Structures are given as C-alpha cells and as structure tokens.
mmCIF file of C-alpha atoms and ligand atoms in Angstrom:
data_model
loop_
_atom_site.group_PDB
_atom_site.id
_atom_site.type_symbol
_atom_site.label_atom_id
_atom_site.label_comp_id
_atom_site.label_asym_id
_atom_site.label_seq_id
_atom_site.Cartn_x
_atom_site.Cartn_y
_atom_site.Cartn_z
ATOM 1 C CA UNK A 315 155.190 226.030 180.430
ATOM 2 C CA UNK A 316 157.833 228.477 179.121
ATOM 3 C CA UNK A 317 158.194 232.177 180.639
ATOM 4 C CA UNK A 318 159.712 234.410 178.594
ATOM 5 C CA UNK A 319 160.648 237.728 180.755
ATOM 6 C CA UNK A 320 158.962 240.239 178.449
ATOM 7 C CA UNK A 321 161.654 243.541 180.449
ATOM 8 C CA UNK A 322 163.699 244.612 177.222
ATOM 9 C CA UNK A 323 160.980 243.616 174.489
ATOM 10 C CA UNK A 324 158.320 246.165 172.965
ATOM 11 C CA UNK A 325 155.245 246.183 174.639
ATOM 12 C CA UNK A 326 154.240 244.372 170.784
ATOM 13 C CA UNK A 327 156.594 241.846 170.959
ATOM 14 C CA UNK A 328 155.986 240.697 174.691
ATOM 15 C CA UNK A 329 152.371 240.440 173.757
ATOM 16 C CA UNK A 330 152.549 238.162 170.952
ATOM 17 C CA UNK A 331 154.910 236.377 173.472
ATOM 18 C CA UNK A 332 152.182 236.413 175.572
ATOM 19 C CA UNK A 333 149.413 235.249 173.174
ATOM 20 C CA UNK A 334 151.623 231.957 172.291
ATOM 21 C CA UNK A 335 151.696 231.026 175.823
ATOM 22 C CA UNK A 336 148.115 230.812 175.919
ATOM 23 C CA UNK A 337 147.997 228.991 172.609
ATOM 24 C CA UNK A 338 150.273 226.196 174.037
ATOM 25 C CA UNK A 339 148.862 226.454 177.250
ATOM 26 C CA UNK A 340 145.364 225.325 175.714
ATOM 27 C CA UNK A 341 147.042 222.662 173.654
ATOM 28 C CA UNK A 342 148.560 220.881 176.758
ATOM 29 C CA UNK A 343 145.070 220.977 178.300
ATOM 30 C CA UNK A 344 143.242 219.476 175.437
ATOM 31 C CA UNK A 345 146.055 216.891 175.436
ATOM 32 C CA UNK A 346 146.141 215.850 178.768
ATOM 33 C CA UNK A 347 142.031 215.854 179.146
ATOM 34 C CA UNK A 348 142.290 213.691 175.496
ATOM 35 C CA UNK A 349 144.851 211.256 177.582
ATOM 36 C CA UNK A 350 142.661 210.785 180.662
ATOM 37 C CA UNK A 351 139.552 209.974 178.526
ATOM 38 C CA UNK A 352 141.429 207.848 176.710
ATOM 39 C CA UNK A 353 142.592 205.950 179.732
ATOM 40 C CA UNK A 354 139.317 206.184 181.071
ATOM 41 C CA UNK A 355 137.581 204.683 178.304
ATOM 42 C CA UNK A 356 140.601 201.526 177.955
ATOM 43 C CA UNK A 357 139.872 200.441 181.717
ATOM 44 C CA UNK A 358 136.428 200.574 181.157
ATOM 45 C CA UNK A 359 136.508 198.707 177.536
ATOM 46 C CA UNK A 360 138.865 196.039 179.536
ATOM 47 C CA UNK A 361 137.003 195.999 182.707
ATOM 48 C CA UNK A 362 133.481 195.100 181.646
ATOM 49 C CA UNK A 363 134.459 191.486 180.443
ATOM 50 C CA UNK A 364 136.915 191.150 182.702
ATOM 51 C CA UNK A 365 134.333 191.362 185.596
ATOM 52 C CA UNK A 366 132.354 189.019 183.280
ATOM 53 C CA UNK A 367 135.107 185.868 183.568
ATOM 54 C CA UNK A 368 136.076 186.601 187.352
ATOM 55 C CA UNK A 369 132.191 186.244 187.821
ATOM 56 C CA UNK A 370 132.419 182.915 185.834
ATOM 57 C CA UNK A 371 135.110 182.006 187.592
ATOM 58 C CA UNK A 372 133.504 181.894 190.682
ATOM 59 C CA UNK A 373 130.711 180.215 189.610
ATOM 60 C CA UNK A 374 132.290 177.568 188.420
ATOM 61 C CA UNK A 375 134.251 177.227 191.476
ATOM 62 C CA UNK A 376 131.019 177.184 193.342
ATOM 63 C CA UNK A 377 127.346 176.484 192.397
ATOM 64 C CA UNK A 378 128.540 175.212 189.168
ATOM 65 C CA UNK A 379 130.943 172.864 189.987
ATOM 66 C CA UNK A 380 128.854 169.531 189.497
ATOM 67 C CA UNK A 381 127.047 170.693 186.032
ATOM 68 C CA UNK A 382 128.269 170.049 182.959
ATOM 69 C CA UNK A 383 126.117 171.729 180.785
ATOM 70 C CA UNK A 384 126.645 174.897 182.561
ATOM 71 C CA UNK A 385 130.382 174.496 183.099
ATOM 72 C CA UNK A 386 130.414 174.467 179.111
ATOM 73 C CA UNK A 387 127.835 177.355 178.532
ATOM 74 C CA UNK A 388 130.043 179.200 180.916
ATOM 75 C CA UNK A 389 133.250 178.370 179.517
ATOM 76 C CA UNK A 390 132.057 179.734 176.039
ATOM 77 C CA UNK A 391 130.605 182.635 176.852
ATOM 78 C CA UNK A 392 134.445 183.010 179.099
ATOM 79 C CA UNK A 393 136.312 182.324 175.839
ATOM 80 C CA UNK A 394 134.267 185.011 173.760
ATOM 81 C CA UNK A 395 134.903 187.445 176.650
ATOM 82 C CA UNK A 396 138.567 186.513 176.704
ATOM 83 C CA UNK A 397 138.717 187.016 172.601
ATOM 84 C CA UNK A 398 137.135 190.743 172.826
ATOM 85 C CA UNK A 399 139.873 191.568 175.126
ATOM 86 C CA UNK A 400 142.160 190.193 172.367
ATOM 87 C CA UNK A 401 140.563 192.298 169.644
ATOM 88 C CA UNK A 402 140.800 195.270 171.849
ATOM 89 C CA UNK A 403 144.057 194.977 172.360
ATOM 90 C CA UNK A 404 145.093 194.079 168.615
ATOM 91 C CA UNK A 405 143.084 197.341 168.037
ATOM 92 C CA UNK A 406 144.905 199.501 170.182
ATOM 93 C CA UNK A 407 148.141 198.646 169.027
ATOM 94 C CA UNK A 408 147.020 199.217 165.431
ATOM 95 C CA UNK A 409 146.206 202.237 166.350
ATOM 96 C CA UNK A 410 149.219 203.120 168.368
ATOM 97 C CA UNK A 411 151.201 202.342 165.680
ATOM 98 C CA UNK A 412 149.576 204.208 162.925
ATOM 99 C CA UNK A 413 149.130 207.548 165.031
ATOM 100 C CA UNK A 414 152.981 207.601 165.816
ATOM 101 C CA UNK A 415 153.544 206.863 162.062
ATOM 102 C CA UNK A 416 150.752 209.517 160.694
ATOM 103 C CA UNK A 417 153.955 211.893 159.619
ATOM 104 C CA UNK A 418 156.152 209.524 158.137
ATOM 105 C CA UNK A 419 154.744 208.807 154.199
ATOM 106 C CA UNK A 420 154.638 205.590 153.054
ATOM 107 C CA UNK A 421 157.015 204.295 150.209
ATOM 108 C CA UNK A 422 155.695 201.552 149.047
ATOM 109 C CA UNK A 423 153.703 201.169 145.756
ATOM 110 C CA UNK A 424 150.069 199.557 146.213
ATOM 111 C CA UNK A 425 147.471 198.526 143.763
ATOM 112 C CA UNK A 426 144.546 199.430 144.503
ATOM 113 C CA UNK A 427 142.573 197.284 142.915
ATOM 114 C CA UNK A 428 144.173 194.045 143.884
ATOM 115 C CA UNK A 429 143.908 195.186 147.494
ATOM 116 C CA UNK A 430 139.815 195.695 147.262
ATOM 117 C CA UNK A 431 139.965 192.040 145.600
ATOM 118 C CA UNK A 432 141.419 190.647 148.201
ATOM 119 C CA UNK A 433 139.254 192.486 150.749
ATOM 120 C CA UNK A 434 136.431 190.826 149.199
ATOM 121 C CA UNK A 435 137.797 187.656 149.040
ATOM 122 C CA UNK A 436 138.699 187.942 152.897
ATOM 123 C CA UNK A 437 135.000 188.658 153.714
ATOM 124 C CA UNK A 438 133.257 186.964 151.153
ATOM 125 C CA UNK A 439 132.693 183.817 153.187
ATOM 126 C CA UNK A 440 131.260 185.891 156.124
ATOM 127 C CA UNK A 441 128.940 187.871 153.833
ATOM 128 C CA UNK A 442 127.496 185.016 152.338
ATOM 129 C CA UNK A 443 126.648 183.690 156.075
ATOM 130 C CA UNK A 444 124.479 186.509 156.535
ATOM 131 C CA UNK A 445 122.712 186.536 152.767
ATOM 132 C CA UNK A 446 124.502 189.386 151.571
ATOM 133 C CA UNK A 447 126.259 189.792 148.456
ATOM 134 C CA UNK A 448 129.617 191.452 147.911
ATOM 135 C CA UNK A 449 130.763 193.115 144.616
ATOM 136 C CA UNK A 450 133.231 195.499 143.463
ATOM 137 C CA UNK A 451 132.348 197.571 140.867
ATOM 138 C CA UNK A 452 135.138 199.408 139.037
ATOM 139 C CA UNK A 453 134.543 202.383 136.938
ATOM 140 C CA UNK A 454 137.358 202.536 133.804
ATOM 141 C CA UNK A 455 139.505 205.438 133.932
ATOM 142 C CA UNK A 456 138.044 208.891 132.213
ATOM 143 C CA UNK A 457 140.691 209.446 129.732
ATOM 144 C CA UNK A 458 139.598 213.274 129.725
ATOM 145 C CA UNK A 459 141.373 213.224 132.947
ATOM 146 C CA UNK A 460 144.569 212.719 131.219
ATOM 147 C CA UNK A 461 145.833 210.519 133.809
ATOM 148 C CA UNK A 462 148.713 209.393 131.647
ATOM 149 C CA UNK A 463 150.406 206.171 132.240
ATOM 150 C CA UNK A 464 149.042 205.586 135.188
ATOM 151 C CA UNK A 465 145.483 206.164 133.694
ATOM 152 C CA UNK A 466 144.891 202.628 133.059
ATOM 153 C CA UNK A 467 145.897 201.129 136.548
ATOM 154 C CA UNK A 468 145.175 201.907 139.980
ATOM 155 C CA UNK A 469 148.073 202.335 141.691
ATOM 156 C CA UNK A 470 149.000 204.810 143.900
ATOM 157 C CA UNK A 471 151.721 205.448 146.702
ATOM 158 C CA UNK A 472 151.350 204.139 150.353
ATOM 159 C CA UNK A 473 151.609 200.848 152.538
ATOM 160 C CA UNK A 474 149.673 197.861 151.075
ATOM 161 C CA UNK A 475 148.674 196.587 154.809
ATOM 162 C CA UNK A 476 147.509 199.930 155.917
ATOM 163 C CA UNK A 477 145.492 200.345 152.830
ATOM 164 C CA UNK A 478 143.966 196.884 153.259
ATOM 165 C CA UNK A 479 142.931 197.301 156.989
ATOM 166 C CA UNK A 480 141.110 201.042 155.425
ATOM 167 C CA UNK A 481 138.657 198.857 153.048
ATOM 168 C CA UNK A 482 138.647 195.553 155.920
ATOM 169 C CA UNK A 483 137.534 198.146 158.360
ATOM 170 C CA UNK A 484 135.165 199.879 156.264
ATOM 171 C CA UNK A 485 134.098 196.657 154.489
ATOM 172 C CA UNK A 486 133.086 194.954 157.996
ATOM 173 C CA UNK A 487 131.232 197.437 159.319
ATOM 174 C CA UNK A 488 129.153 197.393 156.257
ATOM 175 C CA UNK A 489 128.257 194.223 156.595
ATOM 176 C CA UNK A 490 127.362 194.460 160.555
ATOM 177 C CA UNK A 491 125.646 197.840 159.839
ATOM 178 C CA UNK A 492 124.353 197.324 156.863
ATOM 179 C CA UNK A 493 121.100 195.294 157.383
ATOM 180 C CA UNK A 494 121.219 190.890 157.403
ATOM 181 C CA UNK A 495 120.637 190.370 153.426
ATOM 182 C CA UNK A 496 121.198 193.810 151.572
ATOM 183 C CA UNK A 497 124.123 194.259 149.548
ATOM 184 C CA UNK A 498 127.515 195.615 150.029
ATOM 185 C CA UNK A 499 129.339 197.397 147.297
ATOM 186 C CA UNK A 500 132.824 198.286 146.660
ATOM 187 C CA UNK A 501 133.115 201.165 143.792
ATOM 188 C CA UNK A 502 136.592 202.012 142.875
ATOM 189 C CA UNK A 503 137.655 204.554 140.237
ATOM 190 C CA UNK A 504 139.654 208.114 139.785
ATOM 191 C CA UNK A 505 138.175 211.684 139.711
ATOM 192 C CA UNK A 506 139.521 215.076 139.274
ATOM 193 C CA UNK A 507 140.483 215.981 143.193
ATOM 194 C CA UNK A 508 139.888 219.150 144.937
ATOM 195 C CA UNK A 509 140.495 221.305 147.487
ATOM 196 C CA UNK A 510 144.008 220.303 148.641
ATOM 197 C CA UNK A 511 144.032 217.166 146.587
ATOM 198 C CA UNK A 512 144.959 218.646 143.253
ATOM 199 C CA UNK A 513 145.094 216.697 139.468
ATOM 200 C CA UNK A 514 143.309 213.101 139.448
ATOM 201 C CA UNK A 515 143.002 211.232 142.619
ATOM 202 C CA UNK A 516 141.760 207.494 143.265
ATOM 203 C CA UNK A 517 138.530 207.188 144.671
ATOM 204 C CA UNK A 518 137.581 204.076 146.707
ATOM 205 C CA UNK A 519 134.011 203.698 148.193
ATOM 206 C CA UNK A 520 132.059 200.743 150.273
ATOM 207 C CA UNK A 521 128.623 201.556 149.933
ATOM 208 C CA UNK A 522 125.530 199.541 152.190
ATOM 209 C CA UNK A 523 122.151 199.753 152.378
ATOM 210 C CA UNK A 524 121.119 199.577 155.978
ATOM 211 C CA UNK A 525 120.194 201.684 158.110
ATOM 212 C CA UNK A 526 122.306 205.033 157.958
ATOM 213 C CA UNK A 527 123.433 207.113 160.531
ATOM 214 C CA UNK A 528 121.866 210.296 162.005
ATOM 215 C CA UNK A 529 123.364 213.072 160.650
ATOM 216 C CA UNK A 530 123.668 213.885 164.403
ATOM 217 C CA UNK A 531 126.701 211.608 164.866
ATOM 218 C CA UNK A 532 129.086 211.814 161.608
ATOM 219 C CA UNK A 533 131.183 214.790 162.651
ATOM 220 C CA UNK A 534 131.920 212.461 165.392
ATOM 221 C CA UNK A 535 132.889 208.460 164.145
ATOM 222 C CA UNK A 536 135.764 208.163 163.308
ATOM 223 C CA UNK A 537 136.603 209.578 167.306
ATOM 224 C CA UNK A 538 137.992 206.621 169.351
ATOM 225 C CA UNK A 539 135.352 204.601 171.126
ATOM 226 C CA UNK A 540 132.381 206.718 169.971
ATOM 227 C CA UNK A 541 129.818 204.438 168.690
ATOM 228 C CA UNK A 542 125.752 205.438 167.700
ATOM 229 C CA UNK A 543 124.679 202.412 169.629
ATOM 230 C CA UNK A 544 127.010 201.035 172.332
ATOM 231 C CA UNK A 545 125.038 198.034 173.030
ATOM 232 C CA UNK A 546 124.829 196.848 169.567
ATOM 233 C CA UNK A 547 128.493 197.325 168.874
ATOM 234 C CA UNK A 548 129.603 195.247 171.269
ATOM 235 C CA UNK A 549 126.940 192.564 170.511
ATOM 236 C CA UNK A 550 128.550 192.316 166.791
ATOM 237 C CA UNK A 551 132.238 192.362 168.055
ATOM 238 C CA UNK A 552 133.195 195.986 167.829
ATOM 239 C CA UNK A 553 135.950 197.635 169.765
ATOM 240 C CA UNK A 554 135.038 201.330 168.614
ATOM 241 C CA UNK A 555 138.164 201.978 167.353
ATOM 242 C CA UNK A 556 138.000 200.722 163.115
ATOM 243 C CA UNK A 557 137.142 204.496 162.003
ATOM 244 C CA UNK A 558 140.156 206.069 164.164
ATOM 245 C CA UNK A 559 142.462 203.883 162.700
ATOM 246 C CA UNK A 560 140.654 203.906 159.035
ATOM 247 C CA UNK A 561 140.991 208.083 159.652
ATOM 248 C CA UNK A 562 144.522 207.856 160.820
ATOM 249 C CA UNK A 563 145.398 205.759 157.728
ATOM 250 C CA UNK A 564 144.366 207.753 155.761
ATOM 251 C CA UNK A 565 145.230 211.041 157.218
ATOM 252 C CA UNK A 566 149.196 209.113 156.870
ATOM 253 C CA UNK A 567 148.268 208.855 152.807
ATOM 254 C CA UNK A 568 146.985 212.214 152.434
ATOM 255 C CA UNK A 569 143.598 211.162 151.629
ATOM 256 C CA UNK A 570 140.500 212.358 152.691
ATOM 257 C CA UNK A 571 137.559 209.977 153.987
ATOM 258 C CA UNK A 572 134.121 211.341 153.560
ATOM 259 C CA UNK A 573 130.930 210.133 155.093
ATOM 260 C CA UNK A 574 127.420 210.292 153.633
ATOM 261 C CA UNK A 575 124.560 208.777 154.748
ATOM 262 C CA UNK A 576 120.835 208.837 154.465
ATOM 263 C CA UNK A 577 118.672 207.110 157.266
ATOM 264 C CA UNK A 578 116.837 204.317 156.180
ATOM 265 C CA UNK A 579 118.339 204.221 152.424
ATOM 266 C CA UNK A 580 122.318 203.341 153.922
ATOM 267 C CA UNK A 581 125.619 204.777 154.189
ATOM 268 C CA UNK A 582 128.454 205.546 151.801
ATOM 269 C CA UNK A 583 132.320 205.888 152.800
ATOM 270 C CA UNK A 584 134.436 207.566 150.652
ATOM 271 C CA UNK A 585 138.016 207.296 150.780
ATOM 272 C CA UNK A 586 140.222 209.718 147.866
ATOM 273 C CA UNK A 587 143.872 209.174 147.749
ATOM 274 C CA UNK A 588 146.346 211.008 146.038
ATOM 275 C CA UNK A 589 148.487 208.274 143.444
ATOM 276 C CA UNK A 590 151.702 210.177 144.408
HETATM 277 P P1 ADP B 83 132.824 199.482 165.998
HETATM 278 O O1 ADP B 83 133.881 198.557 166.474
HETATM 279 O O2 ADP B 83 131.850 199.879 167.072
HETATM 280 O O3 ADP B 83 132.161 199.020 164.752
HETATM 281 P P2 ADP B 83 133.944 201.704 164.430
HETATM 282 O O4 ADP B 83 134.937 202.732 164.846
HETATM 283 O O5 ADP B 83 134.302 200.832 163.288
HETATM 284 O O6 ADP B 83 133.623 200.863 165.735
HETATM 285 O O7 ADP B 83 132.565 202.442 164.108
HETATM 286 C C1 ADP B 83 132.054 203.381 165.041
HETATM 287 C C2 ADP B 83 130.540 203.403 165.007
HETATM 288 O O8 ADP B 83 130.091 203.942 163.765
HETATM 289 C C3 ADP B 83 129.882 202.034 165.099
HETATM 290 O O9 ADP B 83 129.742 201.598 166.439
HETATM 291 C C4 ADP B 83 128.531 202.293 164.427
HETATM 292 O O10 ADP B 83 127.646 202.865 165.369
HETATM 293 C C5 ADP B 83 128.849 203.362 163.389
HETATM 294 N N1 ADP B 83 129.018 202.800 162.011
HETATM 295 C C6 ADP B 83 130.180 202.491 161.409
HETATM 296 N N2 ADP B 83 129.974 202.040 160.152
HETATM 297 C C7 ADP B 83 128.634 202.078 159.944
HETATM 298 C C8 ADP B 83 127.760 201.740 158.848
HETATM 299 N N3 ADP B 83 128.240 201.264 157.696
HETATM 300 N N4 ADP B 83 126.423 201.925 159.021
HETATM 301 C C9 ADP B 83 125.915 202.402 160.196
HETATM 302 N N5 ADP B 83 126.677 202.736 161.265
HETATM 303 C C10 ADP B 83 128.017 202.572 161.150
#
C-alpha cells in the first residue's frame, strides 16, 4: 500500500488521494480472498480422489491381496480417479493460460463454421452413445445487414483452438446436461450487435433440451468450480472449470456469452463475436 503525505496538497487533492487508497486497498482484498478460495478449492478438487487411491492402495496391500476380482474392480475405479486428476489439471492450465492471455487479441483468422463442424464431428460418436442427435443448423447471412464481403462466410478474428474449446465446452455440457436422448443443436449465424458490439456480429449458439438451470444460479456459472449440483458433476466427469475458461475465451475475443434457460424446457448458450 502506497502513502502519499497529503502536507503541501489542497485539502481536495489529498482527499481524492485518499479515496484511491481505499479503492486499491479493496482491490488487493478481493484479490487475495479470490487467491485463497482458489487454493482452497484446488486442494480440495485434488484431495478427494487422492484419498480415494491411497485408500485403494491399502486395500490392496491388505485384505485384498489374494482376490482377483477385487484387485481389478479396485484398480479401475484407481485409474478413473487417477484420470480426473488428469482432467483437472489439463483444466487448470487451460485456464491459466487463457486468463494471463485475456489482454493480448488474437491474430489469427478462424472460420467459424468449419470449427462448429468439427466440434460436431469430435462429439458425434459420444452423442450417439447416449441416443442423442447432434445438428448444426446455420442460418444464411441477412443481406439487409450489409455485411459486405464477408457477408457470405463466417469468419471472424481470433485463435482457432480457443474458439474450438468455447463450442467443445459448451457442446459437452449439453450433452451431460441436457437429458439421455433429447437433442443438441448448434445454430450459427450473424445479427446486428449491440451495446458495445457495434455493426454485424457472429452469433454462435448450442441449444439442449434438458433440464435448465434455476434462474437462481446463472449470474454465477461461469465462476470457477461453482456447479448447481456437485455430486452430479463429478459423476459425469466435470472439473467445474469449462464455463471459466469458455468466459475467459471469450472475454479475450471481445464477445459476449449469454445464458438463457427455462427449467424443464432446456438451456441456450449464446456466444456473439465481433468478425474484426
Ligand atoms: P462442469 O465440469 O461441472 O460441467 P462447467 O463449468 O462446465 O463445469 O459448468 C458448471 C455447472 O453449470 C455444471 O456443473 C452444471 O451444474 C451447470 N451447467 C453447465 N451447462 C449446463 C447445461 N447445458 N444444462 C444444465 N446445467 C448446466
């Protein structure tokens, strides 16, 4: 914390002096409370199945030494254990990586389009395990929109493996979230933006129809390690971190993601990125 010895100033000047102590004062407080829940929340992500194998461990050291069956039961449920740690930690350094990143703009060129077809082709396989079909549906440009050359092609600025992880992400959860059997869609198109996003922006949505979300809990998703139901996030795989990275992603593309759902009809995530 600065002091700035307020002697030869105005009594108006030292207290706006004043007043921006405070301000970063506050900021360093949020920060370092953000960091320790953060920390908290790692150890206890890493400790629960590590606690898991060491309890395995000794099992199979002991009582299970002479069985078989049980020293393979064990060993699998060891080995899926060992691979959430691994998708924890893959997840943390994606996210790591995009937050130190989030003010450098990418350069690249990506097509959107060719990025949601691949999505789907990624996750097709795993859809069709669980009865559920997955389509993309893309809407042709609105020529009123006078997009120009780019009217007839979805590309836009930004890092094609960032992008991709936004619609994975998004795409996957549908599919765990979105009820065994309903379908997933993938709507892509432009629109006239708004609000910050001015002229025509790309508009890329993964739409379920499962269960939706309580209004209660959107404000807070895309947080890291929030989840609506613990229990069942970890019983599908999840980490709790795909929305902070999708929102950091995205945040780095000056996009906006929006979230609407409607409980029992399914949820819709909206992602609008600016071509340029
Ligand atoms: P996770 O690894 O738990 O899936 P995410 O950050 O991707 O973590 O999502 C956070 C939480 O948001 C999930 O645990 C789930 O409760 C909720 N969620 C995400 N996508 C959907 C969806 N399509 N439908 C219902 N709930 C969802």
């Amino acid at each position: 914390v600065r002091i700035t010895p307020l002697g030869e100033r105005s009594a108006r000047a030292g207290g706006h002096a004043l007043l921006l102590h405070f301000t970063d004062i506050t900021h360093l407080r949020e920060a370092e409370e953000m960091r320790r829940d953060f920390v908290a929340n790692v150890s206890h992500e890493l400790r629960t199945p590590l606690t898991a194998v060491l309890g395995f461990i000794e099992t199979l050291r002991g009582p299970a030494r002479e069985d078989t069956a049980a020293r393979e039961r064990f060993l699998g449920i060891m080995e899926g254990e060992a691979r959430r740690m691994n998708r924890l930690v893959s997840d943390l350094l994606s996210l790591s990586r995009v937050e130190s990143q989030e003010r450098q703009r990418p350069s690249g060129e990506v097509d959107l389009k060719a990025v949601l077809d691949g999505v789907i082709a990624a996750l097709r396989p795993a859809a069709e395990e669980q009865g559920c079909t997955l389509e993309l549906e893309v809407t042709p440009a609105d020529p009123s929109l006078l997009l120009g050359p780019a009217g007839e092609s979805y590309r836009m600025r930004g890092d094609r493996d960032q992008v991709m992880q936004v619609f994975l992400n998004l795409t996957e959860n549908a599919l765990k979230y979105g009820g065994t059997g309903k379908p997933v869609t993938l709507r892509l198109g432009w629109q006239e933006g708004s609000g910050n996003l001015k002229g025509p922006v790309l508009r890329a949505e993964v739409v379920d129809r499962g269960d939706g979300i309580d209004p209660l809990h959107l404000p807070r998703l895309t947080e890291r390690f929030y989840r609506v139901d613990t229990h069942r996030s970890r019983a599908m795989g999840g980490t709790g971190l795909g929305l902070a990275i999708v929102k950091h992603i995205v945040n780095r593309h000056r996009g906006r993601l929006r979230i609407e759902s409607v409980q029992g009809k399914g949820s819709t995530f909206s992602v609008l990125f600016p071509p340029e």
